[in-house]
PDB file of C-alpha atoms in Angstrom:
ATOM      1  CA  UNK A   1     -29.181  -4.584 -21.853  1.00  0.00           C
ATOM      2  CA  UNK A   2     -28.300  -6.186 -25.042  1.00  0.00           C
ATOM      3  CA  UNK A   3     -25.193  -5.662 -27.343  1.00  0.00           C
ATOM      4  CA  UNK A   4     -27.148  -4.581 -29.735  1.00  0.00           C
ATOM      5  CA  UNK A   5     -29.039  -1.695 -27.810  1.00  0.00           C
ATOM      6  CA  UNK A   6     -25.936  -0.723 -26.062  1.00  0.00           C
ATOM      7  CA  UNK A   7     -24.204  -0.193 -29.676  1.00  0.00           C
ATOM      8  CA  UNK A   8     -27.030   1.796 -30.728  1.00  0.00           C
ATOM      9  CA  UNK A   9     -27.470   3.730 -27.682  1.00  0.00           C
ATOM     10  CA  UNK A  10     -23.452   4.652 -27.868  1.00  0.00           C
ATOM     11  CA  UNK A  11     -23.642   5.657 -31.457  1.00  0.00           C
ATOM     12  CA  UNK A  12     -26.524   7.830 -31.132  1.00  0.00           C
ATOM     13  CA  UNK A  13     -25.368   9.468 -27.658  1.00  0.00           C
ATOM     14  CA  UNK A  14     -22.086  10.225 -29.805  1.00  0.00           C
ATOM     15  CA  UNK A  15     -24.003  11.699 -32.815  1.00  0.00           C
ATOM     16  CA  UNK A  16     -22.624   8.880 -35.289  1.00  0.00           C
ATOM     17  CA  UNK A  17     -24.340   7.553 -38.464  1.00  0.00           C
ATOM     18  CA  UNK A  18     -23.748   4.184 -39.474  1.00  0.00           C
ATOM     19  CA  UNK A  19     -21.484   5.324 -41.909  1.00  0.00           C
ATOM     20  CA  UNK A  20     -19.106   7.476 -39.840  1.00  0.00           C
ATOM     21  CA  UNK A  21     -18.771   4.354 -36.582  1.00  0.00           C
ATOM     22  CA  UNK A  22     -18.116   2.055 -39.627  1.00  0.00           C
ATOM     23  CA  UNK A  23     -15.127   4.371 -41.135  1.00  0.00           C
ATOM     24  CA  UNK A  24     -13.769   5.334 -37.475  1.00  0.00           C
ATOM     25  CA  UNK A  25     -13.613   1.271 -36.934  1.00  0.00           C
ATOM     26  CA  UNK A  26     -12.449   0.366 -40.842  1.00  0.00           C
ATOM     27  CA  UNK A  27     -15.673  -1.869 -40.809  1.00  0.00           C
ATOM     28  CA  UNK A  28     -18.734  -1.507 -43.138  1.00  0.00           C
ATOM     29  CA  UNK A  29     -21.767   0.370 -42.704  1.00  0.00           C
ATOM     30  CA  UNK A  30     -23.473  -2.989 -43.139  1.00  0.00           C
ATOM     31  CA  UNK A  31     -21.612  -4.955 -40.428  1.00  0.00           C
ATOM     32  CA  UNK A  32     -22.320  -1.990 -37.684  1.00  0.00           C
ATOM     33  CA  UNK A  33     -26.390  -2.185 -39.478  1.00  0.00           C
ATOM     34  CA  UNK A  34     -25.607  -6.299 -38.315  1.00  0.00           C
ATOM     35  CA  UNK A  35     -24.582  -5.580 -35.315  1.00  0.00           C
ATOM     36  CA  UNK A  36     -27.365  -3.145 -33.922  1.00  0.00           C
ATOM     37  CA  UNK A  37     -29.874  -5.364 -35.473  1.00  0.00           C
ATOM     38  CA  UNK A  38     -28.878  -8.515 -32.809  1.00  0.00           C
ATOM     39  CA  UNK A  39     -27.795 -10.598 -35.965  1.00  0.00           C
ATOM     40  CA  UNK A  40     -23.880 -10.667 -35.088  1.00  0.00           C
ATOM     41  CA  UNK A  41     -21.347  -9.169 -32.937  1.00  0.00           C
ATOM     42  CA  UNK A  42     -18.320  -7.256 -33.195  1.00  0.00           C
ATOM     43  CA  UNK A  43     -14.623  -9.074 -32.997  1.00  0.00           C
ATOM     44  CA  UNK A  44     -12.633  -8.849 -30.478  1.00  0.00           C
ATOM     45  CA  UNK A  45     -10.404  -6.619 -32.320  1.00  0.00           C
ATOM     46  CA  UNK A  46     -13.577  -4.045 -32.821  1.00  0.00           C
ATOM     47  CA  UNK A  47     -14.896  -4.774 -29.676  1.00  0.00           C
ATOM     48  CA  UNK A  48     -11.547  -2.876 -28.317  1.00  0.00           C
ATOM     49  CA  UNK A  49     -11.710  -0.235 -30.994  1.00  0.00           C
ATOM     50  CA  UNK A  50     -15.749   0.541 -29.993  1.00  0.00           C
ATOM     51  CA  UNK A  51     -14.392   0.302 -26.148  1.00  0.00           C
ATOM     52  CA  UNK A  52     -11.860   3.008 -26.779  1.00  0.00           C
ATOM     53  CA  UNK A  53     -13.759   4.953 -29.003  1.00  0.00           C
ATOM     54  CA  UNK A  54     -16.930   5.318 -26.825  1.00  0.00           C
ATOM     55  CA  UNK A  55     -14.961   5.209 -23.205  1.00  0.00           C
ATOM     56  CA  UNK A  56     -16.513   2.076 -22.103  1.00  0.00           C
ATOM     57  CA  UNK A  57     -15.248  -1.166 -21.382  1.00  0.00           C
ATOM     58  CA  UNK A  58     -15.940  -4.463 -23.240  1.00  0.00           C
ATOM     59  CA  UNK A  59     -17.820  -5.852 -20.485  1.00  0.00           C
ATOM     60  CA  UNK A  60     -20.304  -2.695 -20.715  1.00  0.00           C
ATOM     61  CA  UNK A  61     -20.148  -3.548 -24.966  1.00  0.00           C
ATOM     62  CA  UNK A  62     -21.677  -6.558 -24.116  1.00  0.00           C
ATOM     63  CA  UNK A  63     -24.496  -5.671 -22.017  1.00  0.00           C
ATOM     64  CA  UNK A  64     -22.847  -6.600 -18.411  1.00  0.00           C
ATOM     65  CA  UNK A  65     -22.972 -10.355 -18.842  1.00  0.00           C
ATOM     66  CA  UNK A  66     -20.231 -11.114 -16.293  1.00  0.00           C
ATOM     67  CA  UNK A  67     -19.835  -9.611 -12.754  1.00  0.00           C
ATOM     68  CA  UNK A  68     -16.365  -8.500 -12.600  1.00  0.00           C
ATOM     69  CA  UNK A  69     -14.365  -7.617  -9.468  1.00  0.00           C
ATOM     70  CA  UNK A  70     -10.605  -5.682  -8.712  1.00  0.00           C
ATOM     71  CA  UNK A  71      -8.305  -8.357  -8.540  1.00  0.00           C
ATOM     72  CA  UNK A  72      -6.547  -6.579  -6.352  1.00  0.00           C
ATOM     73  CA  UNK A  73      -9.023  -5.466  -3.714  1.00  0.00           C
ATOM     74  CA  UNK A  74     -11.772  -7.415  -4.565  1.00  0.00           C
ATOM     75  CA  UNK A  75     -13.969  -4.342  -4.953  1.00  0.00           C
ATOM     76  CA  UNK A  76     -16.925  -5.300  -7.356  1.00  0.00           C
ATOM     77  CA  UNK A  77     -16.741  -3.461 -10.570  1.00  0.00           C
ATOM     78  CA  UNK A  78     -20.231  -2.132 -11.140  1.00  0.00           C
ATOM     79  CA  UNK A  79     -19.741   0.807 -13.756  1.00  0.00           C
ATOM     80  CA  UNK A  80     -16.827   1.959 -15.797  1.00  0.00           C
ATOM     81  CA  UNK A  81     -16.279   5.008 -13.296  1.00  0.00           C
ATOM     82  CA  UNK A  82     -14.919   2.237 -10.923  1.00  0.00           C
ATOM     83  CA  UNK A  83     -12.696   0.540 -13.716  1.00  0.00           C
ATOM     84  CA  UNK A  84      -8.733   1.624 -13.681  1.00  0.00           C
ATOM     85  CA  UNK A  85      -7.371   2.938 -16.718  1.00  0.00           C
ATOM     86  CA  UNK A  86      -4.037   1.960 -19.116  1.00  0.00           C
ATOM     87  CA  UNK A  87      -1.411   4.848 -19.711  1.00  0.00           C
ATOM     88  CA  UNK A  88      -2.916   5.106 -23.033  1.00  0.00           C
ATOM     89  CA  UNK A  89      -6.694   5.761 -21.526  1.00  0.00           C
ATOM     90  CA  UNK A  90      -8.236   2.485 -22.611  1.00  0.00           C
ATOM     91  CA  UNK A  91      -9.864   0.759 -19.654  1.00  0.00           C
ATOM     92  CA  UNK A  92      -8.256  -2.255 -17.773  1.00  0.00           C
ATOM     93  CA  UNK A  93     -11.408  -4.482 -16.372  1.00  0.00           C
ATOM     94  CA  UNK A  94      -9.441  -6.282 -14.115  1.00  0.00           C
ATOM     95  CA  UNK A  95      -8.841  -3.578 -11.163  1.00  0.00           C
ATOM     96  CA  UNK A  96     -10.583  -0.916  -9.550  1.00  0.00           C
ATOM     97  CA  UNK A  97      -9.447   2.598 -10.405  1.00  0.00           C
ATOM     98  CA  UNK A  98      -7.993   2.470  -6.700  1.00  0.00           C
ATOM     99  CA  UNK A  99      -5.791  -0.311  -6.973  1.00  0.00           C
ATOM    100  CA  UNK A 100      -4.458   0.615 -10.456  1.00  0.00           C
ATOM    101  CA  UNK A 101      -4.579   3.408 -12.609  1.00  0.00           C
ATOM    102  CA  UNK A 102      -2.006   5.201 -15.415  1.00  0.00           C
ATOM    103  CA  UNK A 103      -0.066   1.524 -15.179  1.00  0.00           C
ATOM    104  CA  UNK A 104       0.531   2.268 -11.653  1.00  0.00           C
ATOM    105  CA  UNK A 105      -0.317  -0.064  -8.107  1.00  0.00           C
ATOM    106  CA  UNK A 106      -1.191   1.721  -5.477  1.00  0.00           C
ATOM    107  CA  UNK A 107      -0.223  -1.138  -3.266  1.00  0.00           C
ATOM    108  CA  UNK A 108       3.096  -2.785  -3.000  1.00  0.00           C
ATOM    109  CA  UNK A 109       2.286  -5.689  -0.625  1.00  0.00           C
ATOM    110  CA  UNK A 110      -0.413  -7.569   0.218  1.00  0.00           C
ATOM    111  CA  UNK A 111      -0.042  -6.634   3.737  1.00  0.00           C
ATOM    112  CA  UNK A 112      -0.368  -2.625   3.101  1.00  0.00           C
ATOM    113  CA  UNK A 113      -3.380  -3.118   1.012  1.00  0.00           C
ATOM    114  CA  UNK A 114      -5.069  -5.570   4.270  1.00  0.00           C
ATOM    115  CA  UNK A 115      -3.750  -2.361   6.759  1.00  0.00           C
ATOM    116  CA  UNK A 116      -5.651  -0.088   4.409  1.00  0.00           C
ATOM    117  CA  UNK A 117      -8.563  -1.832   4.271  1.00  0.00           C
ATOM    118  CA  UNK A 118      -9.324  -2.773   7.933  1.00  0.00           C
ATOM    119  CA  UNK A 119      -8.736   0.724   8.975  1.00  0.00           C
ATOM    120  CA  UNK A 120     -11.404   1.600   6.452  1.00  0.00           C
ATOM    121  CA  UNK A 121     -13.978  -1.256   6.223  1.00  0.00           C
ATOM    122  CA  UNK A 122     -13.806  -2.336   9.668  1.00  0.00           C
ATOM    123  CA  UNK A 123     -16.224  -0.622  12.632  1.00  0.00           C
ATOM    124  CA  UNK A 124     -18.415  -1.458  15.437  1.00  0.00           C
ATOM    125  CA  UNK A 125     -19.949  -4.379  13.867  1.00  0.00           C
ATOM    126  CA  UNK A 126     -16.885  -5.547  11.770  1.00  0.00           C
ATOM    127  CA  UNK A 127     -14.330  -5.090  14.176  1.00  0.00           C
ATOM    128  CA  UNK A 128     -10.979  -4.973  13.220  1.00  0.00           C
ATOM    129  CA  UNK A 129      -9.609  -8.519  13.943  1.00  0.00           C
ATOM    130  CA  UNK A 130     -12.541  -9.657  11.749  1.00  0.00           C
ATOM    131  CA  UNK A 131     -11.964  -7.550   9.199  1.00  0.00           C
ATOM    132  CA  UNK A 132      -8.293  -8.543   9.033  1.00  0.00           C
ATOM    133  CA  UNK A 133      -9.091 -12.056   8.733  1.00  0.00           C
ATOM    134  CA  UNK A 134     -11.555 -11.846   6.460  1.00  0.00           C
ATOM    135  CA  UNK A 135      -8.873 -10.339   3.974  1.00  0.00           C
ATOM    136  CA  UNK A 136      -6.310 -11.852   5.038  1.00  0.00           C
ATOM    137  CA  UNK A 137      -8.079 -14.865   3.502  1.00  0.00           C
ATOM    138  CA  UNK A 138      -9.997 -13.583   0.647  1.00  0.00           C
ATOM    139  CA  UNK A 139      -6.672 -11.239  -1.210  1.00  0.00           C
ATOM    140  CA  UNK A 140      -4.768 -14.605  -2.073  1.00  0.00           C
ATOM    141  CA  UNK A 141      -7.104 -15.763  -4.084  1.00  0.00           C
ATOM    142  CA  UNK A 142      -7.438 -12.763  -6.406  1.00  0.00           C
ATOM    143  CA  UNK A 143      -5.347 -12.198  -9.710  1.00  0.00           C
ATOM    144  CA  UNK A 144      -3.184  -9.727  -8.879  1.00  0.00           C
ATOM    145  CA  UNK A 145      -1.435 -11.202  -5.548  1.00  0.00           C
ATOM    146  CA  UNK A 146      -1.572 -15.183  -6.899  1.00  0.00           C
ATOM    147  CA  UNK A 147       0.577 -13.532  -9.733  1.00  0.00           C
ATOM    148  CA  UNK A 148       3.090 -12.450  -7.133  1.00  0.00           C
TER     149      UNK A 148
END
C-alpha cells in the first residue's frame, strides 16, 4: 500500500479532518492535502509524530517497503503487534516485542536466548543439535549481539 493511502486510511480510521492531523502535527492543512494526494511525503520529524500519533511504526507509514527483522532473535517483523515498544510507547522497529519491550532485554546473553530458542523451535524434524547450530550461526550477525 502506498504512503499516501496509508495516511488517508489512518486519518479517516481516527476521525481526523485535514485540518485537525495538520494542527496535532504543527503542519498545514495543505502539506497533509500533499501528502495524501502522492505528491510529497512527510519528514522524518513528522513521520515520527504521525507514527506516535496513529500507533504505527514508520515502516507501516510508508507502505511496508522494507522487510524488517528483531535484531535480536531474528524473528521477522510482519505487523506492528510484533514490534517492541520504547518506555514512552513509541515503537522501536528494530526488535520483536519478545526480545525488547518498556527499554527492557529479555535476554542477557547470546547463549540464553540460543537455549530458549532450540527448546522452542526445534522438534522431530529440526532436531535440537540443528537447531542450535543454526543459531548459533545466524544471532552474530544481527544488531543487537554485534553491538555487544
Amino acid at each position: 500500500m502506498e504512503t499516501k493511502t496509508v495516511l488517508l486510511n489512518l486519518r479517516t480510521e481516527k476521525g481526523l479532518s485535514q485540518e485537525e492531523l495538520a494542527e496535532k502535527l504543527f503542519v498545514t492543512r495543505q502539506a497533509v492535502s500533499r501528502w495524501e494526494n502522492g505528491e510529497t511525503l512527510p519528514n522524518t520529524e513528522v513521520l515520527k509524530l504521525l507514527s506516535k500519533l496513529f500507533q504505527v511504526s514508520i515502516n507501516t507509514l510508508l507502505g511496508c517497503p522494507r522487510k524488517l527483522v528483531c535484531q535480536c532473535c531474528g524473528m521477522p517483523l510482519e505487523d506492528d503487534a510484533s514490534v517492541s515498544r520504547e518506555p514512552d510507547g513509541t515503537l522501536n522497529e528494530e526488535y520483536c516485542k519478545w526480545c525488547y519491550n518498556q527499554g527492557q532485554f529479555a535476554y542477557s546473553s547470546m547463549e540464553e536466548l540460543t537455549n530458549f530458542l532450540v527448546e522452542h523451535m526445534s522438534n522431530e524434524n529440526w532436531p535440537k543439535e540443528q537447531a542450535r547450530a543454526y543459531f548459533e550461526a545466524q544471532l552474530p550477525q544481527l544488531g543487537h549481539w554485534r553491538k555487544q
